[in-house]
Short mmCIF file of C-alpha atoms in Angstrom, two decimals:
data_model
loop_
_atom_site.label_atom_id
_atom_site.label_comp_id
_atom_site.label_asym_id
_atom_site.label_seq_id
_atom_site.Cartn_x
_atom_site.Cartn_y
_atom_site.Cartn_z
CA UNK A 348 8.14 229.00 243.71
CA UNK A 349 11.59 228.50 245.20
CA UNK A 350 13.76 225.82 243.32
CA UNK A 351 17.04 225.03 245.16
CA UNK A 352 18.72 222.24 242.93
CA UNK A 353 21.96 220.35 244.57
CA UNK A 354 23.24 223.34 246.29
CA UNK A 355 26.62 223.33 247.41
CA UNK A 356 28.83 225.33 249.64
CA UNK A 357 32.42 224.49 250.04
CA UNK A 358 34.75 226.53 252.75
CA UNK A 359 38.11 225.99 251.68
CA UNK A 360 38.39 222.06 252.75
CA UNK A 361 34.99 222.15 254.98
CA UNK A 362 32.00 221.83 252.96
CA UNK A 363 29.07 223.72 254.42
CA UNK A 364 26.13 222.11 252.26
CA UNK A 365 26.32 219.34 250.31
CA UNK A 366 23.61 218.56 247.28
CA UNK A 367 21.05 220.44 248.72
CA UNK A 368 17.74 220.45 246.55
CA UNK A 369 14.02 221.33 248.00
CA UNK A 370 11.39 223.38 246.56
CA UNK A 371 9.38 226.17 248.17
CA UNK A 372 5.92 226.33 247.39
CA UNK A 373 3.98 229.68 247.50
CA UNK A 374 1.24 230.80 250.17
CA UNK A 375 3.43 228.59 253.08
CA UNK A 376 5.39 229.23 256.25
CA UNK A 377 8.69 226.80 255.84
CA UNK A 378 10.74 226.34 258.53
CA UNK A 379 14.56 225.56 258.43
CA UNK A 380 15.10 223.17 260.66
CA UNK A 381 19.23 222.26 261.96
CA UNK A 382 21.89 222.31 264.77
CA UNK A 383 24.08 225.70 265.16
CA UNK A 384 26.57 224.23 262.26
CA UNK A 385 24.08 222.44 259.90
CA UNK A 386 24.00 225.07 256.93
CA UNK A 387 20.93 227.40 257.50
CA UNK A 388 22.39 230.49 257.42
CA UNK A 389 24.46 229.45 254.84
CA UNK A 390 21.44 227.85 252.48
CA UNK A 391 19.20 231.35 253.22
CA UNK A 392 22.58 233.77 252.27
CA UNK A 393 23.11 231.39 248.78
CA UNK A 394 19.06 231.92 247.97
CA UNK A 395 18.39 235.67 248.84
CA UNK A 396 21.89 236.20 246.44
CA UNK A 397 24.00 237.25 249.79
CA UNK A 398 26.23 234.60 249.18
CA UNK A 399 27.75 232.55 246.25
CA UNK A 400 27.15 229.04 245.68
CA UNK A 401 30.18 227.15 245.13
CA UNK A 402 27.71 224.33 242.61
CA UNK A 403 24.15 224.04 242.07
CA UNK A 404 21.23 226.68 240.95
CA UNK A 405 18.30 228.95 242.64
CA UNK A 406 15.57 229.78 240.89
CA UNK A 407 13.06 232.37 242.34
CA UNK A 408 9.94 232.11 239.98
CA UNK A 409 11.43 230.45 237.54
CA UNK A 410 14.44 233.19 237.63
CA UNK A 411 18.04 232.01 238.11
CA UNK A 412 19.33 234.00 240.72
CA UNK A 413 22.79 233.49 239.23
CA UNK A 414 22.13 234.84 235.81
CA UNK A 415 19.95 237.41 237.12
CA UNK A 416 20.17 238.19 240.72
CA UNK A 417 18.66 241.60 240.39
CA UNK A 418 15.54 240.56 239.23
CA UNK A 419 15.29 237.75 241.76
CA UNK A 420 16.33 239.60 244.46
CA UNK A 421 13.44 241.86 243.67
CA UNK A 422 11.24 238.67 244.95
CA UNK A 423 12.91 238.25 248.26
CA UNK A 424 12.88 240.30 251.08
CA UNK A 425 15.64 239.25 254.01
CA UNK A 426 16.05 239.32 257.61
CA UNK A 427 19.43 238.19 258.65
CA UNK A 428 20.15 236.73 261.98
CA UNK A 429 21.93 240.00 263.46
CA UNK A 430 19.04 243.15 261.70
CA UNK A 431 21.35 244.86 259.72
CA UNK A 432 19.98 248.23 261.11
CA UNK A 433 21.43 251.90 261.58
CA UNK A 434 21.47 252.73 265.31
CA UNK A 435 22.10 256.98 264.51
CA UNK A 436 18.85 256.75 262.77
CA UNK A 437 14.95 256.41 263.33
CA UNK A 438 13.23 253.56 262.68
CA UNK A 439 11.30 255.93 260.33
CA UNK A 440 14.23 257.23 258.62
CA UNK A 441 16.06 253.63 258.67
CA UNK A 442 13.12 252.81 256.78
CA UNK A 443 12.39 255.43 254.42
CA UNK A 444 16.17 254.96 253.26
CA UNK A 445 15.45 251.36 252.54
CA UNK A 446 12.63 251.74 250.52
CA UNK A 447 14.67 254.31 248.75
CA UNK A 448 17.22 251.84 248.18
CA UNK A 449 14.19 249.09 246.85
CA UNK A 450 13.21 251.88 244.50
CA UNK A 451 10.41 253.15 246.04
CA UNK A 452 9.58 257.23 245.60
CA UNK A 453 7.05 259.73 246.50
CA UNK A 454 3.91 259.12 247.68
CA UNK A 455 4.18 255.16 247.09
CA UNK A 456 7.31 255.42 249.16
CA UNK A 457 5.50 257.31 252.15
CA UNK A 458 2.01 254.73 251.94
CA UNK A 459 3.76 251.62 251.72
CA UNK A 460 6.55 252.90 254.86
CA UNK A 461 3.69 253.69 257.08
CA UNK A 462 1.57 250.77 256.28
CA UNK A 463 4.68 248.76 257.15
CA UNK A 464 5.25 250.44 260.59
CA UNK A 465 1.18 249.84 261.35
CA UNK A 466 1.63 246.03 260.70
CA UNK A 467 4.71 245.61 262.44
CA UNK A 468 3.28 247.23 265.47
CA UNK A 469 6.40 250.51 265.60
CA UNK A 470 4.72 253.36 264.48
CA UNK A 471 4.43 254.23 268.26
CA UNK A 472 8.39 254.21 268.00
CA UNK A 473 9.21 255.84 264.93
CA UNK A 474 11.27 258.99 266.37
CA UNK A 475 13.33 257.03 268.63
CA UNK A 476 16.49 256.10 267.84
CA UNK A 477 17.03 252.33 266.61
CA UNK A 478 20.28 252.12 268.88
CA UNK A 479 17.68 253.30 272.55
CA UNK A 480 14.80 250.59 271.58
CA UNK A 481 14.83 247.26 272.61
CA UNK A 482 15.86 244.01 271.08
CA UNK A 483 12.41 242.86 270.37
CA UNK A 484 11.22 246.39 268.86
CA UNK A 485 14.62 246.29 266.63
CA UNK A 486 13.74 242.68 265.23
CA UNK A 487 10.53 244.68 264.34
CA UNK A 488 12.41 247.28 262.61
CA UNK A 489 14.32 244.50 260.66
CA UNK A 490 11.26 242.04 259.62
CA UNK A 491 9.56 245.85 258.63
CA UNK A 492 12.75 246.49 256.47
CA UNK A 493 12.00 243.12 254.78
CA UNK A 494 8.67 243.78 254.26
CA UNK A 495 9.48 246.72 252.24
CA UNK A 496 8.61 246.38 247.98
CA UNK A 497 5.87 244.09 249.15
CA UNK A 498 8.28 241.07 248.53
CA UNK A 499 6.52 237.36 247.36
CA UNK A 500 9.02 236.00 249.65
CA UNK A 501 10.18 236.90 253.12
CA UNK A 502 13.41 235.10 254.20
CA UNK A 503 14.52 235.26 258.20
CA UNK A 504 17.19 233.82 259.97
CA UNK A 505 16.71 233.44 263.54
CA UNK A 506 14.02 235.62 264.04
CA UNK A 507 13.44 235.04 268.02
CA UNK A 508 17.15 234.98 269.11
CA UNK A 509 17.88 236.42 272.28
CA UNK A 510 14.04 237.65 272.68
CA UNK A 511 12.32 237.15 276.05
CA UNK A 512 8.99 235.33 275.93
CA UNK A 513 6.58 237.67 275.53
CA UNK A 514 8.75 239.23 272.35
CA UNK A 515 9.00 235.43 270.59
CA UNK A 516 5.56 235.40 271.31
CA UNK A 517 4.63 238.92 269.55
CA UNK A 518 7.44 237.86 266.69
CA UNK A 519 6.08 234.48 266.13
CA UNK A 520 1.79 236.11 265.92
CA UNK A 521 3.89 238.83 263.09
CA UNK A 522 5.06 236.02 261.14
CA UNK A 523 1.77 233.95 261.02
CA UNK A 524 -0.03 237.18 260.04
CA UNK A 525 2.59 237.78 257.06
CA UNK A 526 1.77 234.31 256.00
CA UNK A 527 -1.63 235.63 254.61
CA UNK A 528 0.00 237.79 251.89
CA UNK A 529 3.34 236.63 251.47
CA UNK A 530 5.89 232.69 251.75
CA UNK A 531 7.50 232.68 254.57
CA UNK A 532 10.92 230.68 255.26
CA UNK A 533 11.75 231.03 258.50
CA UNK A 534 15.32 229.21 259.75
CA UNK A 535 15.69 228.38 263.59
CA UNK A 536 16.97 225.86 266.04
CA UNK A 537 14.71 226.02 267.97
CA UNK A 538 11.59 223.09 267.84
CA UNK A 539 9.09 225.11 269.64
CA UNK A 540 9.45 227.74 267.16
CA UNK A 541 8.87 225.27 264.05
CA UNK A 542 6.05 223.32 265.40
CA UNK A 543 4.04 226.86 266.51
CA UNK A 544 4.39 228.81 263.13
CA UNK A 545 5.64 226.25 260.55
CA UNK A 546 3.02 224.69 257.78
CA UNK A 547 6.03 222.51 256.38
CA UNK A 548 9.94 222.04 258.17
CA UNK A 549 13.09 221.18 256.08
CA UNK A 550 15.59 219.59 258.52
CA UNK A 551 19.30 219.89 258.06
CA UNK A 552 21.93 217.78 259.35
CA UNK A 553 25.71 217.43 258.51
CA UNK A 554 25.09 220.37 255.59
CA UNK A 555 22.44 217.78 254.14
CA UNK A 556 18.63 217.47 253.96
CA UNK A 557 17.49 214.85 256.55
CA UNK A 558 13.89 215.27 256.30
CA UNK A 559 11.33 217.41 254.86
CA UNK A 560 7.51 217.50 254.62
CA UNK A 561 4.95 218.53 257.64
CA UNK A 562 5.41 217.85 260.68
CA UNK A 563 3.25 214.75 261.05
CA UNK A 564 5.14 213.29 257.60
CA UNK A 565 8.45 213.46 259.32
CA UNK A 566 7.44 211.99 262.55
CA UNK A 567 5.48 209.09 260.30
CA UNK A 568 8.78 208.25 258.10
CA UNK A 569 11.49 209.23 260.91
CA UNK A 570 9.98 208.49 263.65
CA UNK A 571 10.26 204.27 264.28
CA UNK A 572 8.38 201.95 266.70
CA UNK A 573 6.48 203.43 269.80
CA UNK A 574 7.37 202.58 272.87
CA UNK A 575 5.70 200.93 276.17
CA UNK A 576 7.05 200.93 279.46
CA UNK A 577 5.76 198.55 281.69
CA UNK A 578 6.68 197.94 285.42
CA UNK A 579 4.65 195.03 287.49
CA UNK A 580 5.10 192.97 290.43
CA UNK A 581 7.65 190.21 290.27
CA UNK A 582 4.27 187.78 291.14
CA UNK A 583 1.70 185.48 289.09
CA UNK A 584 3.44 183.65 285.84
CA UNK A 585 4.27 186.53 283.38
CA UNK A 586 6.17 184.23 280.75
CA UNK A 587 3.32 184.17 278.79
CA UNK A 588 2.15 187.61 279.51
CA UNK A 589 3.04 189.46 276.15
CA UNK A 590 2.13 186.28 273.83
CA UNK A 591 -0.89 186.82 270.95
CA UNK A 592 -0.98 190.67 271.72
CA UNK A 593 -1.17 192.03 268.35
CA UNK A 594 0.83 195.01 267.36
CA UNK A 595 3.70 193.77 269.67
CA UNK A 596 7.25 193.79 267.64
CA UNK A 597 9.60 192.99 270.54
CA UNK A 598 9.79 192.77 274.14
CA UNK A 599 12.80 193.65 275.83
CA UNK A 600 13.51 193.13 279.83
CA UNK A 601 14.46 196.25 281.84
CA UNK A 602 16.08 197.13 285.27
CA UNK A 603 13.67 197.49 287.86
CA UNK A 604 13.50 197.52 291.98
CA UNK A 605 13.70 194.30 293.90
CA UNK A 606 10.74 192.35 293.68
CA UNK A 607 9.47 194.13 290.65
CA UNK A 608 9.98 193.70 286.38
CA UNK A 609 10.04 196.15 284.02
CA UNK A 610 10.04 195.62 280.59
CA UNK A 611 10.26 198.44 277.62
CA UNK A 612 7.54 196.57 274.84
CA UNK A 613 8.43 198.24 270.90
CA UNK A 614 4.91 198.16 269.09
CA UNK A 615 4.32 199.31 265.77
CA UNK A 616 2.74 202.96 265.28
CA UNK A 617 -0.93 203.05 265.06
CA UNK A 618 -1.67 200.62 267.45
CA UNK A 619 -2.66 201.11 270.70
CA UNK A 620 -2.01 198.17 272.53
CA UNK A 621 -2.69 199.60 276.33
CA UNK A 622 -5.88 197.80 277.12
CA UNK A 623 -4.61 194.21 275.42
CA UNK A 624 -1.47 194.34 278.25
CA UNK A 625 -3.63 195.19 281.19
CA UNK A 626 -5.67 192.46 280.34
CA UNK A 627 -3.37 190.18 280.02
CA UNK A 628 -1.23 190.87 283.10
CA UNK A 629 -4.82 191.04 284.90
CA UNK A 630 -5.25 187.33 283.45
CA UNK A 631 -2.12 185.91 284.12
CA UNK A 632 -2.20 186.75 287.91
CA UNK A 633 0.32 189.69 287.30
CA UNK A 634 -0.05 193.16 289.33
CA UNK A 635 0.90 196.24 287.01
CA UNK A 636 2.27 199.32 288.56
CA UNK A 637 3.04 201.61 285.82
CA UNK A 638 1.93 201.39 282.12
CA UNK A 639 3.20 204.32 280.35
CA UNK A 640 3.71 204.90 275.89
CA UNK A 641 6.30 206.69 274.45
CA UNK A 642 5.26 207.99 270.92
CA UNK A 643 7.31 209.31 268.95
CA UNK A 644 7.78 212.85 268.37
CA UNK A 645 9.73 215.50 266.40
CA UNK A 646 12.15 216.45 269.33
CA UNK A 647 13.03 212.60 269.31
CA UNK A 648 13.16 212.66 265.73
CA UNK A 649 15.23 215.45 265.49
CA UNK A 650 17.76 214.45 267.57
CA UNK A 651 18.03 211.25 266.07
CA UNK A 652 18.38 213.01 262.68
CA UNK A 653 21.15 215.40 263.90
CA UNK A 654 23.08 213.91 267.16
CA UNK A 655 25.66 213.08 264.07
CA UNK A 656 26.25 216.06 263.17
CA UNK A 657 26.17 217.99 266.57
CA UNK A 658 29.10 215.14 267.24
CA UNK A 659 31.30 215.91 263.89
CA UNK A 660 30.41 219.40 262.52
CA UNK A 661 33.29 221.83 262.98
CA UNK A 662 31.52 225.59 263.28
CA UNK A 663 30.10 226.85 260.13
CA UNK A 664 31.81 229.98 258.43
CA UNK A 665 29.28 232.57 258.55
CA UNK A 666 28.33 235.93 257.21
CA UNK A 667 29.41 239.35 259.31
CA UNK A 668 25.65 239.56 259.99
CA UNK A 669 24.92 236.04 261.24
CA UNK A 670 28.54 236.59 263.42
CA UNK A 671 27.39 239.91 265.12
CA UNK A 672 26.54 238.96 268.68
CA UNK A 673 23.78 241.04 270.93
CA UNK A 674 25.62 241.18 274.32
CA UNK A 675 21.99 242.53 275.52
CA UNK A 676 22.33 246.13 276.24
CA UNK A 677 19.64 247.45 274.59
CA UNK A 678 21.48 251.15 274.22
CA UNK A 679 24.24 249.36 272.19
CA UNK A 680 25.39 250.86 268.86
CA UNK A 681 24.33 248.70 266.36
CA UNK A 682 27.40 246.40 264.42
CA UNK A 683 29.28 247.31 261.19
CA UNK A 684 27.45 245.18 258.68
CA UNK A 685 25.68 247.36 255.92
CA UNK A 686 22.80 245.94 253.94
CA UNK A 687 23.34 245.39 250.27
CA UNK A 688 20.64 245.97 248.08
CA UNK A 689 20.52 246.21 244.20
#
């Protein structure tokens, strides 16, 4: 397990995560869950020993990863946003000096390399240069570099950015496979990408934690009163019309056409109050046009969690891997950042 206890990351005067504390249980894919500005690359640098906290503690199986980052690092194998990948060399080679560099030798060195390249899907690439392939076949290179060691944890940071969709979709079947043997945390802004690969999400607004849990836990505390939006004919006497419906919090009148009402009807989640309205507009001489719920979901939640700090947060200070930008050409030499390993 993954203990993060009030984390904090100050920038000079601008404080990049404040307090943070969450646990990461084994066997899981966890999704980190923010705006561009909330603290996720930040929070994954601190816990894979990238970057140094400026208060708090991670422990990586009961290992503080301040007193002895070697050992935790060990545990934790890292994709940053931007791979940080040799383009001059094969993915083969690029590989075969990593494992080097996890302590790997020999035989061991060779199996686990091309076992790697089989369940990443590059083996058909392995002589080309990493600088010629394309973006999705060099996120493949970098996920296989943190796959390397056979790691408990896999950490990656943007994993589908700048991918078309047929390469998110490959990226995001990789990570649920790598779920089977290994916890995966997995950091994006991105909802479709938490809600089709994510067993729990930790949201982060403002360089806080504004939710955690599953999906359907976050929408159940977060998510307030459904909705009901109801246009009739302006016809029959409707004063009455909501009265006695059960479920019903508040009614409140909307704008609507000439010769027509519309109303927006807040009921409480987990009823279903569709039938009790028809019924009663049927019964009080009322003609309904349109009858449509609005439940609510994690997009709405989200945004309601974070339109804060997408108003206020200044950009976050990152790492020279999170700041490398793809400008697309696939034959581009790769950037200057150089993996650290120890």
């Amino acid at each position: 397990m993954i203990c993060v206890n009030h984390l904090t990351k100050k920038y000079g005067s601008h404080t990049a995560i404040e307090d943070l504390s969450f646990s990461i249980e084994e066997g899981k894919i966890y999704g980190l869950l923010g705006p561009n500005g909330a603290g996720k690359s930040t929070t994954m640098n601190i816990i894979t020993g990238c970057l140094a906290a400026s208060a708090g503690t991670v422990t990586v199986d009961g290992i503080d990863h301040f007193e002895d980052s070697r050992a935790a690092k060990r545990l934790i194998g890292y994709l940053p946003e931007m791979p940080p990948l040799y383009g001059d060399l094969t993915p083969y080679e690029y590989l075969c000096f990593v494992a080097r560099a996890k302590g790997l030798k020999g035989e061991a060195l060779e199996a686990d390399v091309r076992e790697i390249m089989d369940k990443t899907r590059i083996t058909e690439m392995s002589g080309r240069l990493i600088r010629n392939l394309s973006k999705g076949y060099r996120q493949r290179v970098g996920i296989a570099q943190a796959m390397l060691g056979n790691p408990k944890y896999i950490i990656l940071d943007e994993p589908t950015v700048g991918l078309d969709p047929l390469q998110i979709i490959e990226i995001r079947t990789l990570i649920r496979e790598l779920s089977g043997s290994h916890t995966v945390i997995l950091s994006s802004h991105i909802l479709a990408e938490v809600q089709e690969v994510c067993d729990q999400l930790l949201i982060i607004a403002d360089g806080k934690i504004a939710a955690a849990g599953t999906i359907e836990q976050i929408i159940d505390r977060e998510g307030g009163d459904g909705t009901l939006s109801v246009i009739a004919k302006d016809e029959g006497d409707l004063s009455e019309v909501f009265d006695g419906i059960q479920g019903i919090e508040r009614v409140q009148p909307t704008d609507a056409d000439e010769g027509l009402l519309g109303f927006t009807v807040f009921f409480r989640r987990g009823s279903d109050i569709r039938e009790a309205v028809y019924r009663s507009f049927v019964s009080h001489g009322g003609v309904l046009l349109d009858l449509h719920a609005n439940v609510p979901t994690l997009e709405s939640v989200f945004l309601h969690l974070t339109e804060r700090s997408e108003e206020i947060s200044p950009e976050e200070p990152v790492s020279p891997a999170a700041d490398a930008k793809d400008d697309g050409d696939e034959n581009q030499e790769d950037g200057g950042y150089t993996p650290q390993f120890r």
